Structure formats: structure tokens, C-alpha cells
PDB file of C-alpha atoms in Angstrom:
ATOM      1  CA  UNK A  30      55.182  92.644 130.553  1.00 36.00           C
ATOM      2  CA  UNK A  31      56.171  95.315 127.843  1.00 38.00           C
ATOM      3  CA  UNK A  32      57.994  97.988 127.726  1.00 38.00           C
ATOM      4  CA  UNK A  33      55.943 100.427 128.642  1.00 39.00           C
ATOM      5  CA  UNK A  34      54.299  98.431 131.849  1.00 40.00           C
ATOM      6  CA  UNK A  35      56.393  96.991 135.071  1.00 41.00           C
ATOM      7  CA  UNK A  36      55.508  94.260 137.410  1.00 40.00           C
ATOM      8  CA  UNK A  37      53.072  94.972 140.533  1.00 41.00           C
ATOM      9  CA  UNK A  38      53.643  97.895 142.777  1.00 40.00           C
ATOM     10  CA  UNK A  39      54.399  98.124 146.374  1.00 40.00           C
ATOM     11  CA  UNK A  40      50.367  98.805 148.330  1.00 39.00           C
ATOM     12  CA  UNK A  41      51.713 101.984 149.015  1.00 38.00           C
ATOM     13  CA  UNK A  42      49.094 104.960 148.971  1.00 43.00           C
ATOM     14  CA  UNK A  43      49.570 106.742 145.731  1.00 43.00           C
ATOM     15  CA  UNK A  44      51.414 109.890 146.221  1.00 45.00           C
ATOM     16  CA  UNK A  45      53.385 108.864 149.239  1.00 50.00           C
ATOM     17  CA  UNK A  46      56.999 109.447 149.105  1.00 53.00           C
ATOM     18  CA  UNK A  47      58.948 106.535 150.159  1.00 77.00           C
ATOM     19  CA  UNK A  48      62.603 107.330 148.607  1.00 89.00           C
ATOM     20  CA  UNK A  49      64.349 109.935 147.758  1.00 94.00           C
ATOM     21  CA  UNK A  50      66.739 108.654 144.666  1.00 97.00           C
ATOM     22  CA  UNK A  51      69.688 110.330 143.538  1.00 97.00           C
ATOM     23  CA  UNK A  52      69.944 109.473 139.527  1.00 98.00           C
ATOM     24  CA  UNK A  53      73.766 109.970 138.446  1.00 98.00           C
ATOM     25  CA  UNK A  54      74.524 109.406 134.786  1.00 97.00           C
ATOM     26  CA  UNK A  55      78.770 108.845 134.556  1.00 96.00           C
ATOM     27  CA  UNK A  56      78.955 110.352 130.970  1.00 96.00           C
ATOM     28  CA  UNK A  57      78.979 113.976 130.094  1.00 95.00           C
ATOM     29  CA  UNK A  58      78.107 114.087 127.060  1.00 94.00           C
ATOM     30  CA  UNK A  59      74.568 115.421 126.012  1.00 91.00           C
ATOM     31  CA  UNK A  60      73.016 112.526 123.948  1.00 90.00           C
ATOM     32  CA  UNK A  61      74.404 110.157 126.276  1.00 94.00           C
ATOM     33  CA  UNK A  62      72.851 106.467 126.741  1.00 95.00           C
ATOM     34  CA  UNK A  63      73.062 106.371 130.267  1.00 96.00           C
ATOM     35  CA  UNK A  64      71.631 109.668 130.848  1.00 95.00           C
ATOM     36  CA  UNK A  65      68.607 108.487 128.650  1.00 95.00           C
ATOM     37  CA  UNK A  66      68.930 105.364 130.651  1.00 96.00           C
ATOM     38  CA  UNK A  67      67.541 107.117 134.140  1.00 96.00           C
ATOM     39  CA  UNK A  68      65.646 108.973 132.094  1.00 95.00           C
ATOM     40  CA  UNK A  69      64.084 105.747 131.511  1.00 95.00           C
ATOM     41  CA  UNK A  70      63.826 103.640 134.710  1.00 94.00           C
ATOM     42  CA  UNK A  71      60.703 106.058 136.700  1.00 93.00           C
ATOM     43  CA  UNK A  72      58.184 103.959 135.250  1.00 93.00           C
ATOM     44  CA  UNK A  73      59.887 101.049 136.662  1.00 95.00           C
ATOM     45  CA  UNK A  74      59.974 101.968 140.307  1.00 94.00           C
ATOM     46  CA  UNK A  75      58.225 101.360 143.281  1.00 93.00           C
ATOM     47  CA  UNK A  76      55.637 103.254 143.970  1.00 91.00           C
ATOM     48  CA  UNK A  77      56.599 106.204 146.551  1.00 91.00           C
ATOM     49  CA  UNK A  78      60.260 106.328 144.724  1.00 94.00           C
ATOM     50  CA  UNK A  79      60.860 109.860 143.876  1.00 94.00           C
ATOM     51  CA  UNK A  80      64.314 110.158 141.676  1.00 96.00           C
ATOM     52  CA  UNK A  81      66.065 113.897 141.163  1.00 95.00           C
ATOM     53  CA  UNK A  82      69.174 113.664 138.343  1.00 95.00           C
ATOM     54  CA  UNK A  83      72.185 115.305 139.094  1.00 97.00           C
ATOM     55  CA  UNK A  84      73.535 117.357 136.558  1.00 93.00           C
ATOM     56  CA  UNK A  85      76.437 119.269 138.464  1.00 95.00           C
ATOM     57  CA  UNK A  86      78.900 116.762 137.719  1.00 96.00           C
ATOM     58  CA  UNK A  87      80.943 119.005 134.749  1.00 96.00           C
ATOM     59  CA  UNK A  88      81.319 121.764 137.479  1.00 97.00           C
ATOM     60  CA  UNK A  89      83.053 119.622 139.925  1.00 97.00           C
ATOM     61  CA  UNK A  90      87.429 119.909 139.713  1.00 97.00           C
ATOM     62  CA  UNK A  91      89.774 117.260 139.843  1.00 97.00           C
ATOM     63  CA  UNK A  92      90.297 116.152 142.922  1.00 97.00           C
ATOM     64  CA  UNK A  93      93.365 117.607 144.626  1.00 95.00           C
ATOM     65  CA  UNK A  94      93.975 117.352 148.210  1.00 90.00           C
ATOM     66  CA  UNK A  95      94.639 121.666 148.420  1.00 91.00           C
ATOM     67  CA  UNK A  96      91.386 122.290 147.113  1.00 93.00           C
ATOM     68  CA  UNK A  97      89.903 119.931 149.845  1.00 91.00           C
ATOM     69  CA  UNK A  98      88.981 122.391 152.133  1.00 88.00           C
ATOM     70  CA  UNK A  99      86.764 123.856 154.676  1.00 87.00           C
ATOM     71  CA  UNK A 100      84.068 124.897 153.699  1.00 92.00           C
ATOM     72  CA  UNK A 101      84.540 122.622 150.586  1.00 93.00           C
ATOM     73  CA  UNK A 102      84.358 124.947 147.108  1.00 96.00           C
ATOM     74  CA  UNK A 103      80.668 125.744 146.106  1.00 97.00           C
ATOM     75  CA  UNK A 104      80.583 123.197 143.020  1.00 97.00           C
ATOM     76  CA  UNK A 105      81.895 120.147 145.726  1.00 97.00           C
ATOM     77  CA  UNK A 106      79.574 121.476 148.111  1.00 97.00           C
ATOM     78  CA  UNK A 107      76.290 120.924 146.204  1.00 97.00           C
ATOM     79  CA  UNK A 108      77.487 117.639 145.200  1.00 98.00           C
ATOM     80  CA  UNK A 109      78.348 116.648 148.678  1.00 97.00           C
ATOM     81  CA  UNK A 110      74.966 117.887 149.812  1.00 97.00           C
ATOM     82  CA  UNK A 111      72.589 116.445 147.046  1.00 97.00           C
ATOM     83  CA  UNK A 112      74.269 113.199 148.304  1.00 97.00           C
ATOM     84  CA  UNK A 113      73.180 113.536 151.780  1.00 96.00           C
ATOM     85  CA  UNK A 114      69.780 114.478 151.314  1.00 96.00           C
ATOM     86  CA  UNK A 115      69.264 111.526 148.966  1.00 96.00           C
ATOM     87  CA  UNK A 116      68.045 108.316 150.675  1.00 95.00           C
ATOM     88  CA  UNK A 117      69.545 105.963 148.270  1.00 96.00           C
ATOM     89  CA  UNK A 118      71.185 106.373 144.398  1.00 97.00           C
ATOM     90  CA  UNK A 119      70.745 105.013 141.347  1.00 98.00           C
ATOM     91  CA  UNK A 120      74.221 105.385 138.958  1.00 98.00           C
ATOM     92  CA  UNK A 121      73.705 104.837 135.096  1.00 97.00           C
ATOM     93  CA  UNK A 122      77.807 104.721 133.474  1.00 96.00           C
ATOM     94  CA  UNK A 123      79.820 103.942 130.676  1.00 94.00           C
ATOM     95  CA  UNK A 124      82.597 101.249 130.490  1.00 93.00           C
ATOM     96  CA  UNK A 125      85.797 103.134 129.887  1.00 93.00           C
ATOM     97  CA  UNK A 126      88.473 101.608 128.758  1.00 91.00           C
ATOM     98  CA  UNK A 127      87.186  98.731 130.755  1.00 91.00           C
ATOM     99  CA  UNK A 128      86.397 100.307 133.678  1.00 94.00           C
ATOM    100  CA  UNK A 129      85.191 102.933 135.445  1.00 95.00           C
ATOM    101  CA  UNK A 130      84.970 106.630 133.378  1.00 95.00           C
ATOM    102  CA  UNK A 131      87.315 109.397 135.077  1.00 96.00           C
ATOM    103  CA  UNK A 132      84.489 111.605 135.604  1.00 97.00           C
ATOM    104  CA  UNK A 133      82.218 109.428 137.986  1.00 97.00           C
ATOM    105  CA  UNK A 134      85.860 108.354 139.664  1.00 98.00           C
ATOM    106  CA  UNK A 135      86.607 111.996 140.279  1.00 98.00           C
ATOM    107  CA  UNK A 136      83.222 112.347 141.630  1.00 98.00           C
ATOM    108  CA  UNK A 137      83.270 109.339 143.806  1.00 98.00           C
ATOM    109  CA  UNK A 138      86.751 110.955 145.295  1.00 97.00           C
ATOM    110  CA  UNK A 139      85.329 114.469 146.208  1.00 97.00           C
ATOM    111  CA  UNK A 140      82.601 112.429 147.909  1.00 97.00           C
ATOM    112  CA  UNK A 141      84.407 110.177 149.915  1.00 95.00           C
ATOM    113  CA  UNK A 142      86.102 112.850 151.855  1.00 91.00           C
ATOM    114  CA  UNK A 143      86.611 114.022 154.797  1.00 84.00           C
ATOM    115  CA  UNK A 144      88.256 110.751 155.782  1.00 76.00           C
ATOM    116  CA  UNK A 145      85.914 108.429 157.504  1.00 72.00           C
ATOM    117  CA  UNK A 146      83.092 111.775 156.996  1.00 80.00           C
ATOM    118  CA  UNK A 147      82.209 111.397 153.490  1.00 90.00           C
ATOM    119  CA  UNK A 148      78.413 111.867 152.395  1.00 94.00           C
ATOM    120  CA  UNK A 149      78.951 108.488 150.078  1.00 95.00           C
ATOM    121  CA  UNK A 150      79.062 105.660 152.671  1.00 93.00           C
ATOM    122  CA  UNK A 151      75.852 104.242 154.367  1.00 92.00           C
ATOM    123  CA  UNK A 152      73.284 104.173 151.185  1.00 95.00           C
ATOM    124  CA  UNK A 153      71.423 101.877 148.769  1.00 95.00           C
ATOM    125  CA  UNK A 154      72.617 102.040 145.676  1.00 97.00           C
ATOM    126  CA  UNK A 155      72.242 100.794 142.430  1.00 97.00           C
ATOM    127  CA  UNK A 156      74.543 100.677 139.175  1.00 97.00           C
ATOM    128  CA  UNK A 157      73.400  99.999 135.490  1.00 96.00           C
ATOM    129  CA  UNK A 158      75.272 100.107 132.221  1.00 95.00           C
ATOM    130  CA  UNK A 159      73.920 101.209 128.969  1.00 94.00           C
ATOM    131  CA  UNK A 160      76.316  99.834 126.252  1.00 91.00           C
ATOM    132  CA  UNK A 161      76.257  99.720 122.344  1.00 87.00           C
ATOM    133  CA  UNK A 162      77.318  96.313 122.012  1.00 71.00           C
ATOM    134  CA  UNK A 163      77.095  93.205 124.099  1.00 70.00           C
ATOM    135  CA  UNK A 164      80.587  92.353 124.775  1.00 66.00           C
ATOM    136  CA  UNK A 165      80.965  95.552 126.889  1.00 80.00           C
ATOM    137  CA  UNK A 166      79.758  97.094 130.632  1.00 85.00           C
ATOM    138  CA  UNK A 167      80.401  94.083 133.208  1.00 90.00           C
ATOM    139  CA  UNK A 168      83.676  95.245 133.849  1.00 93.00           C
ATOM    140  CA  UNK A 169      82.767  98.571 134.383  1.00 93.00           C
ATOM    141  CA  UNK A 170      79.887  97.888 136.340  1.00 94.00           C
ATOM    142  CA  UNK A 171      81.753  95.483 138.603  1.00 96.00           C
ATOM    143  CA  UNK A 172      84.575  98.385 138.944  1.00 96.00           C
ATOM    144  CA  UNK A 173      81.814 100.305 140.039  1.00 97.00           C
ATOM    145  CA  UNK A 174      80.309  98.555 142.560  1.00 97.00           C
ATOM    146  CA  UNK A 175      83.548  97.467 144.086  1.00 97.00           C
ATOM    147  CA  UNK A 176      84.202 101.104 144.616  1.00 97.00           C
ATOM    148  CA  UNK A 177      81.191 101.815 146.131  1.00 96.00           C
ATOM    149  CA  UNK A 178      81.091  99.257 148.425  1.00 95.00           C
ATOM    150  CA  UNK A 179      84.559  99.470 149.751  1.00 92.00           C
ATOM    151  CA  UNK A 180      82.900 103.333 150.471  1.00 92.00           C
ATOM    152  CA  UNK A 181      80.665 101.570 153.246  1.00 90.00           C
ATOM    153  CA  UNK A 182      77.318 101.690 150.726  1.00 94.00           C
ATOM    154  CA  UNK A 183      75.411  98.527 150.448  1.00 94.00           C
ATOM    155  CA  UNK A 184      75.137  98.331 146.687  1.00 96.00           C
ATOM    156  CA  UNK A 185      72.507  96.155 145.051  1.00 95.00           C
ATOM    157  CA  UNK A 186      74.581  92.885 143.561  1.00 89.00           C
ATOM    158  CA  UNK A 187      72.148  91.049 141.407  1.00 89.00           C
ATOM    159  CA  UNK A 188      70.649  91.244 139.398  1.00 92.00           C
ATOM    160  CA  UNK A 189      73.143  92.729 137.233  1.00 93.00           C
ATOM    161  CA  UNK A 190      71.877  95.019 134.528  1.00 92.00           C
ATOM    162  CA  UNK A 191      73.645  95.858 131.683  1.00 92.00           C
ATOM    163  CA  UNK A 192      71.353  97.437 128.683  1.00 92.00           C
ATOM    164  CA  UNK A 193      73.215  96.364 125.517  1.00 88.00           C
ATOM    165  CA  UNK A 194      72.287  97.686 122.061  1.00 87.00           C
ATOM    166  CA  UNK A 195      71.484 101.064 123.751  1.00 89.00           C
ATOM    167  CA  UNK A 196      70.259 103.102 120.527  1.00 88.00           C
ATOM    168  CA  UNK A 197      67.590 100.409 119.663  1.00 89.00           C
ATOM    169  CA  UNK A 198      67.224 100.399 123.503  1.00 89.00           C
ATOM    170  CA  UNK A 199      66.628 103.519 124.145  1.00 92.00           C
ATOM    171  CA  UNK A 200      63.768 105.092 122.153  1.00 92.00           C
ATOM    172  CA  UNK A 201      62.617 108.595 122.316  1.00 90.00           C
ATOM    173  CA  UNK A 202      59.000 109.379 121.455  1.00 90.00           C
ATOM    174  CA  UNK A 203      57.492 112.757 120.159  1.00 91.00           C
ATOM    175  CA  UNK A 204      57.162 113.937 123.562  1.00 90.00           C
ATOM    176  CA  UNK A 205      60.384 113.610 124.325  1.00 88.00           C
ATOM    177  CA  UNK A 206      59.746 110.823 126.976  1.00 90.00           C
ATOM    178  CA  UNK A 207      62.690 108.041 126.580  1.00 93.00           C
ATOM    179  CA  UNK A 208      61.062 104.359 127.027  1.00 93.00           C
ATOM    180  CA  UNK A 209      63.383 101.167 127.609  1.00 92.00           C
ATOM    181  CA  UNK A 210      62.196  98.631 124.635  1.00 92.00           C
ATOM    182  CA  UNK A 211      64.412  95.706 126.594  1.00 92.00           C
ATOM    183  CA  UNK A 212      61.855  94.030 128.161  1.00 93.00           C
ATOM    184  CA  UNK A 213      64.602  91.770 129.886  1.00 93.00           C
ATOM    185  CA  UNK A 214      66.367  94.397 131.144  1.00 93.00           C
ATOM    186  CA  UNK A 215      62.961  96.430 132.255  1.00 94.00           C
ATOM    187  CA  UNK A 216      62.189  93.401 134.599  1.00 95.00           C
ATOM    188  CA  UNK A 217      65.585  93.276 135.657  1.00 95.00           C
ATOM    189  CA  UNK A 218      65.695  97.252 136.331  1.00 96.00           C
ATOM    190  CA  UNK A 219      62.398  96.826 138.083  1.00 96.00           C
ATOM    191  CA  UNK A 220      63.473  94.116 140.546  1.00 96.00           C
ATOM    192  CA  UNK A 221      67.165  95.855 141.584  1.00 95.00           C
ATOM    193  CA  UNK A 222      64.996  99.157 142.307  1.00 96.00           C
ATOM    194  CA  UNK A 223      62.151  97.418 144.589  1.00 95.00           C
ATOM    195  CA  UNK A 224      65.049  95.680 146.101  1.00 95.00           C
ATOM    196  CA  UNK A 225      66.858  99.275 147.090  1.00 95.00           C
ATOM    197  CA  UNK A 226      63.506 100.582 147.910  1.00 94.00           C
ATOM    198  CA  UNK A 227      63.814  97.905 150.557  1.00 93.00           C
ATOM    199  CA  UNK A 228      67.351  98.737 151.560  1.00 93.00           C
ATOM    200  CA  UNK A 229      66.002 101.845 152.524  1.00 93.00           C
ATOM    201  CA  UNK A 230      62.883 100.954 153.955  1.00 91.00           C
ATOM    202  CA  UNK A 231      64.892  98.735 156.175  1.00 88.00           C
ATOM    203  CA  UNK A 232      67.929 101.395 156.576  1.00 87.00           C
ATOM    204  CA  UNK A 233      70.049  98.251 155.969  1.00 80.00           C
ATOM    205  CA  UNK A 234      72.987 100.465 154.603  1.00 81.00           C
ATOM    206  CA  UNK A 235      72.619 102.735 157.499  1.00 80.00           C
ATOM    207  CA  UNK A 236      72.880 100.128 160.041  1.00 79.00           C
ATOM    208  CA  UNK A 237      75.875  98.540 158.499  1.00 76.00           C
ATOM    209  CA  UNK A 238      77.782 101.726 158.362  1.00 72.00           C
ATOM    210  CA  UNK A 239      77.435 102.165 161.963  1.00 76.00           C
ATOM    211  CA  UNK A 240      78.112  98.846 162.693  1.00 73.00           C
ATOM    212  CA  UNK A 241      81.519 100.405 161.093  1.00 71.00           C
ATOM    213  CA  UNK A 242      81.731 103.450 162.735  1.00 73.00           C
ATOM    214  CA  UNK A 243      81.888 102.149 166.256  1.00 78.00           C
ATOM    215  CA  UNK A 244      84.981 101.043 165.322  1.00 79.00           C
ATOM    216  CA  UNK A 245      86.178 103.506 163.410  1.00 78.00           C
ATOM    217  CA  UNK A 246      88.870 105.111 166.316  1.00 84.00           C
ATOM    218  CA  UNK A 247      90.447 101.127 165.412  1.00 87.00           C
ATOM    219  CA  UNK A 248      89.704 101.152 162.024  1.00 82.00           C
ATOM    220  CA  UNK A 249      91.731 104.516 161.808  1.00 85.00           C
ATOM    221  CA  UNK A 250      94.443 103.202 163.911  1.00 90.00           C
ATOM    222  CA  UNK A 251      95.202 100.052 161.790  1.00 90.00           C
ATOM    223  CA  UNK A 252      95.407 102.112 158.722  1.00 88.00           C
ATOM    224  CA  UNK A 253      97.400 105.407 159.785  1.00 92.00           C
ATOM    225  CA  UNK A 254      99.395 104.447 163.256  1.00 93.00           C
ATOM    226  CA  UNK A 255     101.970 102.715 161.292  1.00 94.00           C
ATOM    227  CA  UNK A 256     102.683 105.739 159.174  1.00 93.00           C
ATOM    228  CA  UNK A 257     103.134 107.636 162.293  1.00 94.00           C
ATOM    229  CA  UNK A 258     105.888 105.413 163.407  1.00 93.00           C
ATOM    230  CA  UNK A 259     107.342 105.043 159.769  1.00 92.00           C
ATOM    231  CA  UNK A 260     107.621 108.825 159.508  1.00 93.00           C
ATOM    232  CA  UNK A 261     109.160 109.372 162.716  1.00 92.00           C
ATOM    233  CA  UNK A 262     111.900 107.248 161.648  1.00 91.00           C
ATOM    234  CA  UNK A 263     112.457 108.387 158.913  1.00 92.00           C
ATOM    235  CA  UNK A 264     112.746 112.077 160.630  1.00 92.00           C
ATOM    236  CA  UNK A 265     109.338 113.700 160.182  1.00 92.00           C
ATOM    237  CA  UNK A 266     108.751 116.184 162.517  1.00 93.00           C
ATOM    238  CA  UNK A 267     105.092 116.036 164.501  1.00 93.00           C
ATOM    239  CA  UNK A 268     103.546 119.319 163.003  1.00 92.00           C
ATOM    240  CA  UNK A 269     104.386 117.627 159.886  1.00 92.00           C
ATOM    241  CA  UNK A 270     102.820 114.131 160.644  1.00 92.00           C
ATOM    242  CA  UNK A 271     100.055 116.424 162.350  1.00 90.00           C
ATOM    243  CA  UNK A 272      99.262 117.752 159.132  1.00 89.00           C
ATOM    244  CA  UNK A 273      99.180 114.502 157.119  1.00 88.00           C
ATOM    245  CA  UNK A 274      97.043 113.241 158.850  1.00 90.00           C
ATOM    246  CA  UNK A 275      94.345 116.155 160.002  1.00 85.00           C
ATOM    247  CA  UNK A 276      94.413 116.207 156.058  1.00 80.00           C
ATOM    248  CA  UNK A 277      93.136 113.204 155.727  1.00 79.00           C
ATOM    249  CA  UNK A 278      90.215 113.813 158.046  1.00 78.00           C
ATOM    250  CA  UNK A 279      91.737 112.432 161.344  1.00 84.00           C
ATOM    251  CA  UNK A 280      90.914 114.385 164.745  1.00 87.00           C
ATOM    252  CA  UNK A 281      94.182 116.144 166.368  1.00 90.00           C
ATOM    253  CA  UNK A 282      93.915 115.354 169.720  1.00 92.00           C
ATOM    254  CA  UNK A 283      94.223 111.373 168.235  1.00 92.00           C
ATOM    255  CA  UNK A 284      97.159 112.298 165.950  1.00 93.00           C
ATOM    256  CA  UNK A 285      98.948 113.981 169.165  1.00 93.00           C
ATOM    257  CA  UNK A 286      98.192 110.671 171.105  1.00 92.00           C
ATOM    258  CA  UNK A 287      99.677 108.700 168.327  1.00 93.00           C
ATOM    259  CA  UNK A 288     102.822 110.891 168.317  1.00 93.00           C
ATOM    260  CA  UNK A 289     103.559 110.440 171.969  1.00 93.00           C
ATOM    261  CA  UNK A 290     102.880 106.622 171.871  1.00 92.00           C
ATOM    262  CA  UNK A 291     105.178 106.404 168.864  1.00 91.00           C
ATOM    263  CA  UNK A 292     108.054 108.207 170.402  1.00 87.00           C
ATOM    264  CA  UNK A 293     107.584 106.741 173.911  1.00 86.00           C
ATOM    265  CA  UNK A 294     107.754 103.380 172.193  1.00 83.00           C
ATOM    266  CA  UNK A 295     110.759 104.184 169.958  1.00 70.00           C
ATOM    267  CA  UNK A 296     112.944 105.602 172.982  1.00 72.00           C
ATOM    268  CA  UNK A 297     112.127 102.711 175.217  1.00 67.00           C
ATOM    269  CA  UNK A 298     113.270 100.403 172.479  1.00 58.00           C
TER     270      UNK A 298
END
């Protein structure tokens, strides 16, 4: 194969729209490597896999619980949204400081919210690292992933693809188009794509998220019932608690239930 070619395609009628991909770079700045990266990868796709890049990511704030509100501000709306039209995502990022960059965490937080009603939980998605060197990017990318997963998205494990030597990587021609001279990481791009387009083929990521979210009302109660009692004790009041908690996404009528269990209990022991 080289670098301008990919393995096989899908039989899937030429023009036919399988995916919907949502291509996130995690850098800012404008000559970044992993931008060029996704800039790189649609010749390497499926057939059928249609990718849009995101390039609101500047605009979003950091996060900050007051700001999280209803209806969410305009810059975390679109982002929100572009998530949960997209049918799976592909994330190109840095290693910062060994891990993940603060503006793809940021974004990642604004996304996972509401509580339990985020638009990131329940895709495909895969991550890729464009580095300079080769001693770089695993830890980030694992970072990543971890993050992502704990969110409730299947991510795509192996293979891993970090594209080392980026600026010999990384070539842009006259017209501007960016081409991935890595032949080993072009087959390994090429196999971690047909394998999302199958994730979402195969909803996979849906399905296990609502494998989750019937349980969620249990889920919710492992995690936040023993705040309730720990703040009753130490005097909270309930529109206090009440608060806390419809804060963090969590229906009132449970948070009231909660309240009167956790009293009852306390006074009858």
C-alpha cells in the first residue's frame, strides 16, 4: 500500500452515507499536527464515512458549574449539539505534559454534563496522536481513552496509533491537500476507522450505554445517597442538599426521596 492508497473498501454503493464522523483536533494552534492529522485520514475511511471537523473548540469557557445552565451558553450549545448529531468521533491530540491537553479536557467536561445526560456517552470513537518524536503520545492517548470510556463511549483500543515524526509525516502538497507518508500508521489508521464504522453499523456503543442506563436510578444512588446522609450530619439543610444535587443533573422528586429516607433512617437510629 502507499501513502496515497488504503486497503479494500467496504461493497458499499458509492455515495451512500454510512457515518457521520465528528473530527476533533485537541490543539489550538493553527499549523497544528493533529489538525493536519484528520485532515489526513478521509482517504483512509470506509467508504460511506462522511467526517465534519469541529472548529468551535477556542469559543468554548472553562468549565464552571454557574455557567452550566439551562439553556447551556450558545458556544456549549453548538458543541453539545455537533456531538449528538455525529454518529461516532474521531479525536486527533497532543501529549501534554504527559497527558491529556487542557483544552480537549475542558471540552470533554462541558460535554459530559448534565449528569448522567451528557451528549458524550454511547459513541464510537477513535483517538490518534500526532507527535514530533517517538518517545511521546501513548500516555496521552491512553489518558484519553480512559476518559472517554469511563464517559460510557466504546472507544476503539487497538490498534493504537500514534504518528511519530509528524512534520516528515505530514506533507502538504500544492493544493493544499495534507497526505500521511507513514505507511504503517496509514494501515493502522485505516483498520481503527473500518473497525468504528462497524461500531456504528452495529450501534454497539449505543447498546452498551443503555445496558447502563437501565440502571442508572442505582447507579445514581451508589454514587450520591451517601452524600445525602453525610451532609445531613454534618447539618446541611435539604434545599441545600436539593441544590447539590439537581446541579449535578439529578431529578428532584429522587433527591426529596433520598432526604426523607436519610432522615427517617437517622431518627430511627
Amino acid at each position: 500500500m502507499t501513502a496515497a492508497s488504503a486497503p479494500d473498501r467496504r461493497l458499499i454503493p458509492k455515495g451512500h452515507v454510512m457515518s457521520r464522523i465528528l473530527a476533533i483536533s485537541g490543539s489550538l494552534r493553527r499549523d497544528s499536527f493533529n489538525t493536519r492529522l484528520l485532515q489526513a485520514i478521509e482517504p483512509l475511511a470506509p467508504e460511506g464515512m462522511e467526517f465534519e471537523t469541529y472548529d468551535g473548540l477556542a469559543e468554548v469557557p472553562l468549565f464552571n458549574e454557574d455557567l452550566d445552565t439551562d439553556p447551556a451558553l450558545p458556544a456549549v450549545a453548538r458543541w453539545r449539539e455537533a456531538i449528538r448529531r455525529a454518529d461516532g468521533l474521531v479525536i486527533a491530540t497532543p501529549e501534554y505534559n504527559h497527558s491529556v491537553p487542557g483544552v480537549l479536557k475542558n471540552a470533554i467536561d462541558w460535554a459530559s454534563r448534565p449528569h448522567g445526560r451528557g451528549t458524550l456517552t454511547g459513541k464510537g470513537i477513535c483517538v490518534l496522536v500526532a507527535t514530533l518524536g517517538r518517545l511521546k503520545g501513548f500516555r496521552g492517548l491512553s489518558d484519553t481513552s480512559r476518559i472517554l470510556a469511563e464517559l460510557g463511549n466504546l472507544v476503539i483500543a487497538e490498534p493504537e496509533v500514534v504518528v511519530s515524526s509528524a512534520p516528515s509525516a505530514l506533507i502538504t502538497g500544492p493544493d493544499g491537500a495534507v497526505r500521511l507518508t507513514d505507511e504503517t500508521a496509514a494501515t493502522l489508521i485505516t483498520i481503527q476507522l473500518e473497525a468504528l464504522a462497524d461500531v456504528v453499523k452495529t450501534q454497539a456503543a449505543t447498546s452498551a450505554r443503555e445496558a447502563v442506563a437501565r440502571n442508572q436510578l442505582l447507579l445514581d444512588r451508589l454514587q450520591f445517597y451517601p452524600y445525602v446522609v453525610r451532609a445531613l450530619a454534618d447539618g446541611a439543610t435539604d434545599p441545600a442538599v436539593m441544590e447539590r444535587l439537581t446541579a449535578a443533573g439529578l431529578a428532584p422528586h429522587t433527591v426529596t426521596e433520598w432526604l426523607a429516607e436519610a432522615r427517617g433512617a437517622g431518627r430511627s437510629a
